[in-house]
Each structure stands twice: as structure tokens, then as C-alpha cells.
């Protein structure tokens, strides 16, 4: 009797399926083991891929912008130009003020006029490029191109453009580090809200947003600024919506970050003692 | 050919596209490669995981389990061809 060979008797165990399933799992495990055993090399290998992703995102954004209404764009451009001129002059004044404060503090610390070379790095901050950011990174983290070699340590605070605090360094390698954003789920930060500086606990809600619960009698409205401690009160975000339940004495504030976390390209890392 | 293209697309989307798109792509591809959601979950957590539960690996293994269950209930030979 002739023996029949049924290679595809079982859909799960067909040779083609097994090889692909096996292949993808081995690939994922191989990448994981590289990440665990040689993390610095891993990030060096993946940084060019992340960079090309950033370039692609920027190009696609500018391409899609071409389809917008040109009249609206021109109006917006004019508004932004005017705003930019005002901000530039304000910025110059602030830079002068900051330089004099830095000189005063560093002068006391190192007793020298050569502030640029002797002033501690913690006061000036470490500039780091952003390798990966949300929404590609799903846990609300930033991968930064500065590590222990540049002086970055776990617990240092991360600031965006304009000195807006955005997160804390959670792990480091020699040349790279990861920052957990304040908007990351499960992260609680103490701060204040509104003109009366009402204290509140800001909880990360994921996807770049934060929540907080305050008493209804506090009278917080959409548009109020939210601050966290730093050198003074630093703006972290703005109340975008107030959700209230008529039976509850408290309201939930939906907080939008003061800067767009999805388009960050560089950050400043400083040791603030948080 | 199709399997290779889908695998490449899903792994690349972890870096190039927002994670919801990656999730949709890996779920869609899982009917051809059942272990792809688990592998992609592992890959995502390798890149981005910091602390707490490795959510993407867990979700990937759940999706893989669901796909394997569905396939086991289908008539033998209707998928693998």
C-alpha cells in the first residue's frame, strides 16, 4: 500500500509556520539579550534607526502641512513672527538675568571669576539629544543621548525648552539614559495650581497628560497654570479641562504639559535634589 | 514573501509609528504568524520598558494565546495552505 505524506495535516505545525514563529521569537530574544548584556552597544546600534524615524516624522509633517489652508497658514505665520520678536527680546533680558544669578552663585561656590570653566555642571545642566519619545515609546519615557560619561545620574531632573520640568532620569548607561516623564502612569509629583498656589498631587495619566484632584471650592478653571518646585515655581502644564461630579466635593483636573512632548528634540538635565 | 513583509513592517513600526498602529498591525499579522504579537511585545519592552509590569509582552502573549485558540478551533488545513 502506498504511504501518503500529509505535511499540512495540522495548520499550527506546518513547517512554514513553525519557522516563521520560531524566527520572530528568536529575533526578539536575541535583541533582548543584547539589550541586557551590552546596553550601551544596543543603544549605539539603534540610535541611527531612531534618528531616521525622527527625520521621517518631520518630513511627513511638513508634507501634510502643504495641504492646509494657505490663508490660515499665512495669518498664523504673521502672528508667530510677531510673537517671536517679543519673546526674543524677553529672552535676552532673561538670559542676562540668569547669567548674573549663575555668576553670583558660582562665584560663591568656587571663589573665582572664571565661571564658565569652574562652575559646577549641576548648575548649568547637561544638554542631551532626544533619541526616542512618545508616542513611539509607549511608556511615556524619553531615551536620551547622554549617559554617565556626560555626568548624568539617576534621579536628575529633565527640563524641556523654556526650563519646563518634564521628568526624572530613571536609568543610565555609559552614553545613554532614560527619563521617566511626569506624565508616565503611576508617577506622582507634588505641585501647586492657580493664582492662589493651591497644593496638589499631580498624577501621570499616560500619553503625555496628567491628572490631579482638588476641592471644588478652590475654584480652579481651565487655563490655570500648574507649577512644581525647582529653582522657584516652575510651570509644568496648564489645566485643559475640569471634570466634576455634582455629588462629589472634589473635581478632577486634566493637565496638558506646557510643552509638546511629542516633538522634543533636546532637553537639559540638572541635579535639583528631587 | 507576505509573512516576511508583514514581520518587517511590524518590527519597524515599533520604532517608526505610534504604538496603537503597531498593535493593530501585529494583531492583523498574527493570523499568519501567531507568535508575532508576543515577539513584538518583547521587542517593544526591550526598547522602552522602565519599571513595573512589562505591559507589551503581557498583551502580546495574551494576543498570541487568543490567536492560537482561534486557530485550534478552525478546521484543520484551512489556514496553513
Coordinates of C-alpha atoms in Angstrom, one line a residue:
Chain A
X1 CA 0.0 0.0 0.0
X2 CA 1.3 3.4 -0.9
X3 CA 2.1 5.7 2.1
X4 CA 0.6 9.2 1.9
X5 CA 2.6 12.1 3.3
X6 CA 0.5 14.8 4.8
X7 CA 2.8 17.7 5.6
X8 CA 0.0 20.1 6.3
X9 CA -2.1 17.9 8.5
X10 CA -2.1 20.4 11.3
X11 CA -2.3 24.2 10.5
X12 CA -0.2 25.0 13.6
X13 CA 2.5 22.6 13.0
X14 CA 3.2 23.2 9.3
X15 CA 6.9 23.7 8.6
X16 CA 6.4 27.2 7.2
X17 CA 4.5 28.4 10.3
X18 CA 7.0 26.9 12.7
X19 CA 10.0 28.5 11.0
X20 CA 8.4 32.0 11.0
X21 CA 7.1 31.7 14.6
X22 CA 10.5 30.4 15.7
X23 CA 12.3 33.1 13.7
X24 CA 10.4 36.1 15.1
X25 CA 10.8 34.8 18.7
X26 CA 14.5 34.1 18.3
X27 CA 15.0 37.6 16.9
X28 CA 13.1 39.3 19.8
X29 CA 15.0 37.2 22.3
X30 CA 18.3 38.0 20.6
X31 CA 17.6 41.8 20.7
X32 CA 16.6 41.4 24.4
X33 CA 19.8 39.6 25.3
X34 CA 21.9 42.3 23.6
X35 CA 19.9 45.0 25.5
X36 CA 20.5 43.2 28.8
X37 CA 24.2 42.3 28.4
X38 CA 25.6 45.2 26.3
X39 CA 23.1 48.1 26.8
X40 CA 25.4 50.8 25.6
X41 CA 26.2 49.0 22.3
X42 CA 22.5 48.3 21.9
X43 CA 21.6 52.0 22.0
X44 CA 24.5 52.9 19.7
X45 CA 23.1 50.3 17.2
X46 CA 19.6 51.6 17.5
X47 CA 20.2 55.3 17.6
X48 CA 20.6 55.7 13.7
X49 CA 17.2 53.9 13.3
X50 CA 15.5 56.2 15.8
X51 CA 17.2 59.2 14.0
X52 CA 15.8 58.1 10.7
X53 CA 12.4 57.7 12.3
X54 CA 12.6 61.3 13.5
X55 CA 13.6 62.6 10.1
X56 CA 10.7 60.7 8.5
X57 CA 8.3 62.1 11.1
X58 CA 9.5 65.7 10.4
X59 CA 9.3 65.3 6.6
X60 CA 5.8 63.7 6.7
X61 CA 4.6 66.5 9.0
X62 CA 5.9 69.2 6.6
X63 CA 4.4 67.3 3.6
X64 CA 1.0 67.1 5.3
X65 CA 1.2 70.8 6.2
X66 CA 1.2 71.6 2.4
X67 CA -2.5 70.6 2.3
X68 CA -3.5 73.1 4.9
X69 CA -5.3 76.3 4.0
X70 CA -2.6 78.8 2.9
X71 CA -4.5 81.9 4.1
X72 CA -4.7 80.4 7.6
X73 CA -1.1 79.5 7.5
X74 CA 0.0 83.0 6.4
X75 CA -2.0 84.6 9.2
X76 CA -0.6 82.1 11.7
X77 CA 2.9 82.8 10.4
X78 CA 2.5 86.5 10.9
X79 CA 1.2 86.0 14.4
X80 CA 4.1 83.7 15.3
X81 CA 6.6 86.2 13.8
X82 CA 5.3 89.0 16.0
X83 CA 5.2 86.7 19.0
X84 CA 8.7 85.5 18.2
X85 CA 10.1 89.1 18.2
X86 CA 8.5 89.8 21.6
X87 CA 9.8 86.6 23.0
X88 CA 13.3 87.1 21.7
X89 CA 13.7 90.4 23.4
X90 CA 12.2 89.0 26.6
X91 CA 14.6 86.0 26.3
X92 CA 17.6 88.3 26.0
X93 CA 16.6 90.0 29.2
X94 CA 16.1 86.7 31.0
X95 CA 19.5 85.3 29.7
X96 CA 21.2 88.4 31.2
X97 CA 19.4 87.9 34.4
X98 CA 20.2 84.2 34.6
X99 CA 23.9 84.8 33.8
X100 CA 24.2 87.3 36.6
X101 CA 22.4 84.9 39.1
X102 CA 24.7 82.0 37.9
X103 CA 27.8 84.2 38.3
X104 CA 26.7 85.1 41.8
X105 CA 26.0 81.5 42.9
X106 CA 29.1 80.0 41.2
X107 CA 31.3 82.9 42.4
X108 CA 30.3 82.0 46.0
X109 CA 30.9 78.3 45.4
X110 CA 34.3 78.3 43.7
X111 CA 35.5 81.9 44.6
X112 CA 36.7 82.6 41.1
X113 CA 35.6 84.8 38.2
X114 CA 36.1 82.0 35.7
X115 CA 32.5 80.8 35.9
X116 CA 32.4 79.0 32.6
X117 CA 35.2 76.5 33.5
X118 CA 34.8 76.2 37.2
X119 CA 31.0 76.5 37.7
X120 CA 29.6 73.1 38.7
X121 CA 27.9 71.2 35.9
X122 CA 24.8 70.7 38.1
X123 CA 24.0 74.4 37.9
X124 CA 24.4 74.8 34.2
X125 CA 22.9 71.5 33.2
X126 CA 23.7 68.8 30.6
X127 CA 22.3 69.2 27.1
X128 CA 21.1 65.9 25.7
X129 CA 19.5 65.0 22.4
X130 CA 16.3 63.0 22.4
X131 CA 16.6 59.6 20.7
X132 CA 13.1 58.3 21.3
X133 CA 10.0 60.0 22.7
X134 CA 6.2 59.3 23.0
X135 CA 4.1 58.3 21.2
X136 CA 6.6 55.8 19.7
X137 CA 7.8 55.0 23.2
X138 CA 4.6 53.7 24.8
X139 CA 5.6 54.1 28.5
X140 CA 6.0 57.9 28.5
X141 CA 9.7 57.8 28.6
X142 CA 12.5 59.6 26.7
X143 CA 15.7 57.9 25.6
X144 CA 18.4 60.5 25.8
X145 CA 21.8 60.6 24.1
X146 CA 23.8 61.4 27.3
X147 CA 24.9 59.0 29.9
X148 CA 27.2 58.6 32.9
X149 CA 30.2 59.7 30.8
X150 CA 28.5 63.2 30.4
X151 CA 27.7 63.3 34.1
X152 CA 24.1 62.1 34.0
X153 CA 22.9 60.2 37.1
X154 CA 19.7 58.5 38.2
X155 CA 17.4 61.0 39.9
X156 CA 18.5 64.1 38.0
X157 CA 15.6 66.2 36.7
X158 CA 15.0 66.7 33.0
X159 CA 13.9 70.1 31.6
X160 CA 12.4 71.0 28.2
X161 CA 12.7 74.2 26.2
X162 CA 12.0 77.3 28.4
X163 CA 13.0 75.4 31.6
X164 CA 9.8 73.4 31.8
X165 CA 10.4 70.3 34.0
X166 CA 9.3 67.1 32.2
X167 CA 10.7 64.1 34.1
X168 CA 13.3 62.3 36.1
X169 CA 16.3 60.2 34.9
X170 CA 15.4 56.6 35.7
X171 CA 18.3 54.6 34.3
X172 CA 21.6 55.3 32.7
X173 CA 24.3 53.6 30.6
X174 CA 27.7 55.0 29.6
X175 CA 26.4 57.1 26.8
X176 CA 22.6 56.9 27.0
X177 CA 19.9 57.4 29.7
X178 CA 16.2 57.0 30.1
X179 CA 13.9 59.7 31.6
X180 CA 10.5 58.8 33.0
X181 CA 8.2 61.6 32.3
X182 CA 5.9 63.1 34.9
X183 CA 3.0 62.1 32.6
X184 CA 4.0 58.4 33.0
X185 CA 1.3 56.3 34.6
X186 CA 2.0 55.8 38.3
X187 CA 4.2 58.8 38.8
X188 CA 3.1 61.3 41.4
X189 CA 4.5 64.8 41.7
X190 CA 3.8 67.5 44.2
X191 CA 2.9 70.9 42.9
X192 CA 0.6 73.9 43.0
X193 CA -2.2 75.2 40.8
X194 CA -3.7 78.6 40.1
X195 CA -3.0 82.1 41.3
X196 CA -3.5 81.1 44.9
X197 CA -0.9 78.3 44.7
X198 CA -3.2 75.6 45.9
X199 CA -1.1 72.5 46.7
X200 CA -2.0 69.3 44.8
X201 CA -0.6 65.9 43.8
X202 CA -0.1 65.6 40.1
X203 CA -0.6 62.0 38.8
X204 CA 0.7 60.8 35.4
X205 CA -2.1 59.6 33.2
X206 CA -0.1 58.4 30.2
X207 CA 0.0 59.7 26.6
X208 CA 1.7 62.9 27.8
X209 CA -1.1 64.0 30.1
X210 CA -1.6 64.4 33.8
X211 CA -4.5 64.5 36.3
X212 CA -5.0 66.0 39.8
X213 CA -7.8 66.1 42.2
X214 CA -8.6 69.3 44.1
X215 CA -11.5 70.6 46.2
X216 CA -14.4 72.1 44.2
X217 CA -14.3 75.2 46.5
X218 CA -10.7 76.0 45.2
X219 CA -12.3 77.5 42.1
X220 CA -9.8 76.1 39.6
X221 CA -10.8 76.8 36.0
X222 CA -9.4 75.7 32.6
X223 CA -6.4 77.7 31.7
X224 CA -4.9 77.9 35.2
X225 CA -1.2 77.1 35.3
X226 CA 0.2 74.2 37.3
X227 CA 3.6 74.5 38.9
X228 CA 6.2 72.2 40.5
X229 CA 9.1 73.0 42.8
X230 CA 12.5 73.7 41.4
X231 CA 14.5 76.9 41.5
X232 CA 11.3 78.8 42.3
X233 CA 8.0 77.7 40.9
X234 CA 8.3 76.1 37.5
X235 CA 5.4 75.8 35.2
X236 CA 4.7 72.1 34.3
X237 CA 1.4 72.4 32.5
X238 CA -1.9 74.1 32.1
X239 CA -5.4 72.9 33.2
X240 CA -7.1 71.9 30.0
X241 CA -10.4 70.6 31.4
X242 CA -12.1 70.4 34.8
X243 CA -14.2 67.3 35.3
X244 CA -16.7 67.5 38.1
X245 CA -19.4 65.2 39.5
X246 CA -22.2 67.0 41.2
X247 CA -22.3 64.5 44.1
X248 CA -18.5 64.9 44.8
X249 CA -16.9 67.7 46.8
X250 CA -13.8 67.5 44.6
X251 CA -13.0 68.0 40.9
X252 CA -10.6 66.3 38.6
X253 CA -8.2 68.5 36.7
X254 CA -6.9 67.3 33.3
X255 CA -3.5 68.8 32.8
X256 CA -1.8 69.3 29.5
X257 CA 2.0 69.7 29.5
X258 CA 3.4 73.2 29.0
X259 CA 5.5 71.9 26.0
X260 CA 4.7 69.4 23.3
X261 CA 6.4 66.1 24.5
X262 CA 5.8 64.5 21.1
X263 CA 8.2 66.9 19.3
X264 CA 11.0 67.3 21.8
X265 CA 14.4 67.2 20.1
X266 CA 16.7 68.2 23.1
X267 CA 16.5 68.5 26.8
X268 CA 18.5 69.9 29.7
X269 CA 19.4 67.6 32.6
X270 CA 20.1 69.1 36.0
X271 CA 20.6 67.8 39.5
X272 CA 17.9 69.6 41.5
X273 CA 17.9 67.3 44.5
X274 CA 14.4 65.9 43.8
Chain B
X1 CA 7.0 36.6 1.0
X2 CA 3.9 38.0 2.6
X3 CA 5.0 36.8 6.0
X4 CA 8.4 38.3 5.6
X5 CA 7.0 41.7 4.6
X6 CA 4.5 41.7 7.5
X7 CA 7.1 40.8 10.0
X8 CA 9.5 43.5 8.8
X9 CA 6.6 46.1 8.8
X10 CA 5.5 45.3 12.3
X11 CA 9.0 45.4 13.8
X12 CA 9.8 48.6 12.0
X13 CA 6.5 50.2 13.2
X14 CA 7.7 49.8 16.8
X15 CA 10.3 52.5 16.1
X16 CA 8.7 54.5 13.3
X17 CA 5.0 54.7 14.2
X18 CA 2.9 55.3 17.4
X19 CA 2.3 52.2 19.4
X20 CA -1.5 51.9 18.6
X21 CA -0.7 51.3 15.0
X22 CA 1.9 48.7 15.9
X23 CA -0.7 46.9 18.0
X24 CA -3.2 46.9 15.1
X25 CA -0.6 45.7 12.6
X26 CA 0.7 42.9 14.8
X27 CA -2.9 41.7 15.6
X28 CA -3.7 41.7 11.8
X29 CA -0.5 39.8 11.1
X30 CA -1.0 37.3 13.9
X31 CA -3.4 35.2 11.7
X32 CA -0.4 34.4 9.5
X33 CA 2.3 34.3 12.3
X34 CA 0.6 33.6 15.6
X35 CA 3.8 34.3 17.7
X36 CA 4.3 37.7 16.2
X37 CA 2.4 39.7 18.8
X38 CA 4.5 38.1 21.6
X39 CA 7.7 38.7 19.7
X40 CA 6.7 42.4 19.0
X41 CA 5.7 42.8 22.7
X42 CA 9.1 41.6 23.8
X43 CA 10.8 43.9 21.2
X44 CA 8.8 46.9 22.4
X45 CA 9.6 46.2 26.1
X46 CA 13.3 45.7 25.1
X47 CA 13.3 49.2 23.7
X48 CA 11.1 51.2 26.0
X49 CA 10.4 49.3 29.3
X50 CA 11.5 51.1 32.5
X51 CA 9.7 49.7 35.6
X52 CA 6.5 47.9 36.7
X53 CA 4.7 45.4 34.6
X54 CA 6.1 44.7 31.0
X55 CA 2.7 45.5 29.6
X56 CA 3.5 44.9 25.9
X57 CA 5.0 41.5 26.5
X58 CA 1.9 40.6 28.5
X59 CA -0.5 41.9 25.9
X60 CA 1.5 40.2 23.2
X61 CA 1.3 36.8 24.9
X62 CA -2.4 37.3 25.5
X63 CA -2.9 38.0 21.8
X64 CA -0.8 35.1 20.8
X65 CA -2.8 32.8 23.2
X66 CA -6.1 34.1 21.7
X67 CA -4.9 33.6 18.1
X68 CA -3.7 30.0 18.8
X69 CA -7.0 29.2 20.4
X70 CA -9.0 30.6 17.4
X71 CA -6.7 28.6 15.0
X72 CA -7.1 25.4 17.0
X73 CA -10.9 25.8 16.7
X74 CA -10.8 26.3 12.9
X75 CA -11.0 23.4 10.5
X76 CA -7.6 21.8 10.0
X77 CA -5.8 22.8 6.8
X78 CA -8.0 25.8 6.0
X79 CA -5.3 28.3 7.2
X80 CA -2.0 26.7 6.5
X81 CA -2.4 26.5 2.8

